[in-house]
XYZ file of C-alpha atoms in Angstrom:
344
model
C 0.000 0.000 0.000
C 1.292 3.453 -0.899
C 2.220 5.724 1.977
C -0.386 8.357 2.848
C 0.466 11.566 4.694
C -1.742 14.483 5.689
C -0.254 17.916 6.323
C -2.592 19.674 8.752
C -2.403 23.149 10.224
C -3.725 26.657 10.398
C -3.021 27.644 6.819
C -1.229 30.926 5.986
C 1.872 29.103 7.212
C 3.791 28.447 4.007
C 1.736 25.339 3.371
C 0.753 26.320 -0.176
C 4.433 26.689 -1.014
C 4.983 23.292 0.574
C 2.388 21.765 -1.772
C 4.280 23.227 -4.733
C 7.538 21.833 -3.395
C 6.024 18.385 -2.850
C 4.440 18.433 -6.305
C 7.877 18.891 -7.842
C 9.112 15.603 -6.349
C 8.874 12.828 -8.972
C 7.597 10.294 -6.422
C 5.007 12.418 -4.572
C 1.348 12.778 -5.507
C 0.591 16.199 -4.041
C -3.133 16.541 -3.316
C -3.463 20.291 -2.912
C -6.510 21.376 -0.839
C -8.169 17.997 -1.418
C -10.017 17.870 1.905
C -10.927 21.554 1.711
C -12.439 20.836 -1.697
C -14.390 17.607 -1.176
C -15.258 18.047 2.507
C -17.684 16.050 4.628
C -19.859 15.226 1.631
C -17.210 12.804 0.369
C -17.366 10.704 3.543
C -20.893 9.252 3.641
C -21.629 6.551 6.190
C -21.766 2.929 5.113
C -20.993 1.770 1.592
C -21.701 3.624 -1.656
C -21.179 2.778 -5.288
C -18.706 4.469 -7.567
C -21.310 6.632 -9.286
C -22.532 8.143 -6.034
C -18.987 8.631 -4.746
C -18.033 10.413 -7.973
C -20.974 12.781 -7.687
C -19.814 13.712 -4.208
C -16.349 14.574 -5.563
C -17.700 16.385 -8.576
C -20.447 18.435 -6.906
C -19.385 22.117 -6.594
C -18.649 23.378 -3.079
C -21.461 25.864 -2.288
C -19.415 28.161 -0.023
C -16.644 28.510 -2.608
C -19.161 29.058 -5.409
C -20.750 31.911 -3.433
C -17.380 33.587 -3.001
C -16.588 33.337 -6.712
C -19.993 34.658 -7.797
C -19.616 37.518 -5.324
C -16.297 38.628 -6.774
C -14.279 37.334 -3.825
C -12.331 34.330 -5.167
C -9.510 33.023 -3.012
C -5.955 33.101 -4.362
C -5.950 29.310 -3.874
C -8.651 28.872 -6.548
C -6.400 27.693 -9.368
C -9.189 26.898 -11.837
C -10.517 30.462 -11.942
C -7.098 31.751 -13.019
C -7.157 29.599 -16.149
C -10.830 28.782 -16.727
C -11.978 25.717 -18.620
C -15.461 24.556 -19.521
C -16.930 25.150 -16.056
C -17.940 28.419 -14.399
C -19.565 29.306 -11.088
C -22.172 31.355 -12.961
C -23.451 28.525 -15.166
C -22.352 24.932 -14.631
C -20.686 25.282 -11.251
C -17.019 24.322 -10.869
C -16.572 20.672 -9.833
C -15.048 20.382 -6.367
C -12.022 18.449 -7.624
C -11.419 20.969 -10.396
C -11.149 24.120 -8.301
C -7.821 23.493 -6.542
C -6.854 19.798 -6.741
C -6.610 18.897 -10.425
C -5.087 22.189 -11.726
C -2.248 21.581 -9.268
C -1.490 18.315 -11.080
C -2.080 19.204 -14.734
C -2.579 22.091 -17.136
C -5.675 20.305 -18.512
C -7.887 19.659 -15.465
C -11.044 19.180 -17.561
C -9.583 16.202 -19.427
C -8.254 14.691 -16.201
C -11.667 15.101 -14.581
C -13.229 13.217 -17.508
C -10.662 10.421 -17.239
C -11.228 9.990 -13.522
C -14.995 10.062 -13.879
C -14.997 7.325 -16.507
C -13.137 5.029 -14.116
C -14.730 5.919 -10.778
C -18.378 5.555 -11.836
C -17.722 1.851 -12.541
C -16.354 1.122 -9.094
C -18.228 -1.308 -6.793
C -19.850 -0.461 -3.485
C -17.384 0.129 -0.664
C -16.688 2.550 2.164
C -15.748 6.153 1.505
C -12.237 5.575 2.850
C -11.781 2.672 0.437
C -12.990 4.842 -2.449
C -10.592 7.637 -1.518
C -7.702 5.187 -1.318
C -8.629 3.801 -4.726
C -8.728 7.322 -6.161
C -5.305 8.081 -4.714
C -3.985 4.866 -6.273
C -5.551 5.769 -9.611
C -3.879 9.179 -9.579
C -0.547 7.694 -8.499
C -0.701 5.316 -11.449
C -1.682 8.150 -13.791
C 1.269 10.331 -12.747
C 3.788 7.632 -11.815
C 3.960 8.543 -8.108
C 4.522 6.281 -5.093
C 3.625 8.408 -2.040
C 0.478 10.463 -1.402
C 0.559 13.750 0.520
C -2.669 15.697 1.091
C -2.388 19.294 2.263
C -5.242 21.666 3.023
C -5.196 24.980 4.848
C -7.344 25.451 7.957
C -7.300 21.686 8.387
C -6.655 20.788 12.031
C -10.362 20.099 12.451
C -10.156 17.348 9.847
C -7.380 15.461 11.641
C -9.388 13.227 14.045
C -11.753 12.088 11.287
C -8.863 11.408 8.919
C -7.123 9.390 11.600
C -10.257 7.272 12.017
C -10.748 6.795 8.259
C -7.069 6.109 7.498
C -5.512 4.544 10.634
C -2.187 3.895 8.886
C -1.792 7.496 7.666
C 0.984 9.770 8.858
C 0.437 13.374 9.920
C 2.560 16.507 9.719
C 1.473 19.429 11.892
C 2.679 22.567 10.100
C 2.665 25.955 11.793
C 4.130 29.438 11.604
C 4.975 32.175 14.099
C 1.658 33.234 15.642
C 1.621 37.001 15.050
C 2.922 36.660 11.487
C 0.363 33.959 10.680
C -2.517 35.856 12.292
C -1.609 39.029 10.374
C -1.622 37.038 7.136
C -5.035 35.589 8.046
C -6.397 39.093 8.615
C -5.547 40.032 5.017
C -6.971 36.874 3.431
C -10.617 36.869 2.267
C -11.076 33.246 3.255
C -10.063 33.742 6.872
C -12.022 36.968 7.124
C -15.049 35.008 5.917
C -14.326 32.243 8.427
C -14.463 34.728 11.306
C -17.718 36.213 10.044
C -19.332 32.797 9.592
C -18.239 31.886 13.100
C -19.936 35.046 14.324
C -23.132 34.023 12.542
C -23.104 30.614 14.245
C -22.417 32.206 17.624
C -25.278 34.687 17.241
C -27.630 31.913 16.128
C -26.474 29.598 18.915
C -25.745 26.702 16.559
C -22.773 24.399 16.022
C -23.490 23.636 12.364
C -25.028 25.569 9.493
C -27.214 22.510 8.932
C -29.123 23.718 12.018
C -29.608 27.268 10.722
C -33.287 28.195 10.340
C -34.972 31.083 8.453
C -35.737 32.582 11.866
C -32.027 32.587 12.685
C -31.256 34.357 9.416
C -33.934 37.011 9.934
C -32.456 37.798 13.357
C -28.967 38.451 11.973
C -27.606 41.996 11.481
C -27.859 43.466 7.987
C -24.088 43.212 7.506
C -24.013 39.469 8.253
C -27.170 37.900 6.813
C -26.248 38.609 3.147
C -23.146 36.412 3.494
C -25.487 33.417 3.364
C -26.994 34.473 0.011
C -25.940 33.042 -3.352
C -24.290 36.389 -4.071
C -23.201 39.149 -1.683
C -21.346 42.440 -1.713
C -17.630 41.569 -1.315
C -17.154 44.769 0.699
C -19.006 43.040 3.563
C -15.937 40.824 3.920
C -13.165 42.935 2.451
C -13.857 46.231 4.228
C -15.191 45.067 7.576
C -13.179 46.177 10.608
C -11.996 42.916 12.178
C -9.552 43.239 15.103
C -6.195 41.541 14.744
C -6.635 39.902 18.139
C -9.515 37.845 16.711
C -7.134 36.273 14.218
C -4.575 35.723 16.948
C -7.195 33.883 18.990
C -8.093 31.792 15.938
C -4.436 30.904 15.417
C -4.107 29.912 19.073
C -7.167 27.682 18.880
C -5.984 25.923 15.735
C -2.393 25.292 16.809
C -3.558 24.043 20.213
C -5.895 21.583 18.477
C -3.131 20.437 16.142
C -0.646 20.012 18.962
C -3.093 17.999 21.049
C -3.919 15.756 18.096
C -0.273 15.111 17.272
C 0.547 14.243 20.877
C -2.079 11.489 20.789
C -0.645 9.696 17.762
C 1.393 6.482 18.023
C 5.131 6.952 17.717
C 6.263 7.309 14.123
C 2.940 8.522 12.728
C 3.312 12.217 13.521
C 5.835 15.014 13.197
C 5.938 18.803 13.182
C 7.104 21.282 10.584
C 7.696 24.889 11.592
C 7.733 27.369 8.720
C 10.596 29.306 10.285
C 12.678 26.108 10.502
C 11.944 25.487 6.840
C 13.190 28.987 5.997
C 16.320 28.665 8.145
C 17.280 25.088 7.220
C 15.431 24.137 4.023
C 17.731 21.298 3.035
C 17.639 19.713 6.486
C 13.892 20.101 6.971
C 12.961 18.883 3.493
C 15.292 15.896 3.897
C 13.589 15.043 7.181
C 10.150 15.470 5.606
C 11.067 13.251 2.665
C 12.141 10.508 5.031
C 8.916 10.818 7.003
C 6.682 10.458 3.939
C 8.820 7.717 2.448
C 10.649 9.223 -0.545
C 14.267 10.042 -1.284
C 15.541 13.615 -0.695
C 16.770 14.093 -4.237
C 19.381 16.891 -4.501
C 17.693 18.683 -7.453
C 14.414 18.605 -5.522
C 16.060 20.047 -2.410
C 17.572 22.855 -4.487
C 14.253 23.622 -6.172
C 12.344 23.565 -2.891
C 14.815 25.890 -1.213
C 14.513 28.378 -4.088
C 10.697 28.436 -3.806
C 10.640 29.673 -0.220
C 9.845 33.351 0.333
C 11.670 34.994 3.248
C 10.274 38.484 2.685
C 7.219 38.260 4.948
C 8.985 36.879 7.978
C 8.594 39.223 10.937
C 5.855 41.214 9.207
C 3.720 41.441 12.353
C 6.506 43.201 14.254
C 6.191 46.092 11.814
C 2.612 46.747 13.019
C 1.910 49.664 15.400
C 3.289 48.832 18.847
C -0.084 48.624 20.592
C -1.535 46.350 17.888
C 1.526 44.101 17.988
C 1.342 43.800 21.769
C -2.343 42.909 21.624
C -1.677 40.424 18.834
C 1.091 38.696 20.817
C -1.223 38.424 23.810
C -3.940 36.757 21.728
C -1.364 34.329 20.313
C 0.086 33.475 23.737
C -2.103 30.390 24.410
C -1.104 28.862 21.092
C 2.556 29.710 21.621
C 2.455 27.987 25.002
C 0.863 24.897 23.417
C 3.619 24.757 20.813
C 6.285 25.252 23.458
C 4.985 22.237 25.334
C 4.719 20.024 22.251
C 6.270 16.595 22.092
C 9.826 16.647 20.637
C 10.037 15.785 16.948
């Protein structure tokens, strides 16, 4: 069985660059934002046939479609940069096509067709078995031997992935708290995440599946439209959101990731700090290659080192002094959790 590794973390931590680095390794199938794309819908209970499983992978993600239609696409949306036959306005963009397949090929539409022709003929089996079969199919298609999935904002997925794939390995990736939180504050996806969390808190619900029309009618006029098929992007882009809120989000996510990693059996988990990757790229990439089960090829190490961007390191420290102090305070719980983490 091919090795399977999940890189989980806060996002805004150099993880997109890591996906590009992994994708350049001739033995690694880099599944960029796979879990963020297919989500809970791709893990139905019990057994399903190939046709139903394929529909769950192909069905557009409603929250991403709303952002695209509203003129607020995320920089991670690779398909919208080089559009094919699908659009959010007409057909909807298949979940796999938005970020996963364009990372692997310049012709994601053809690859989607190829995969669909195979998957719809698959027999009934569990979702985890279907996912494994899809990973194997893609490995065969691209001649890869190890699978690495990486999604931003993914620590919440980790326990479910551990249950579905008990032999999988996990990398907890993180970045300096203030720098990461500042990056979150400038990203439309994380700004939307905070606003959607506020909606759930005001409605007193844990899941949007529990949201009722009464809940929506009770929301403020600057929040309710975010649930529409199309909204004014200024509601997200221009809203005054305090930096400390993003620091608190970072703390929550890194604490969750640290706790999850500490509960794994020896050998199935490791950490990757973005600052370590910047300071010692050759050493850290060599260690990562060994963990996921591929060779640290010298040309790959050179290419990966060249891809890393050092320019934004320490960006939070250039904020006004009072904002930086408040941001460090909101990141303190997460920093303490990382400081107490199990040694690599």
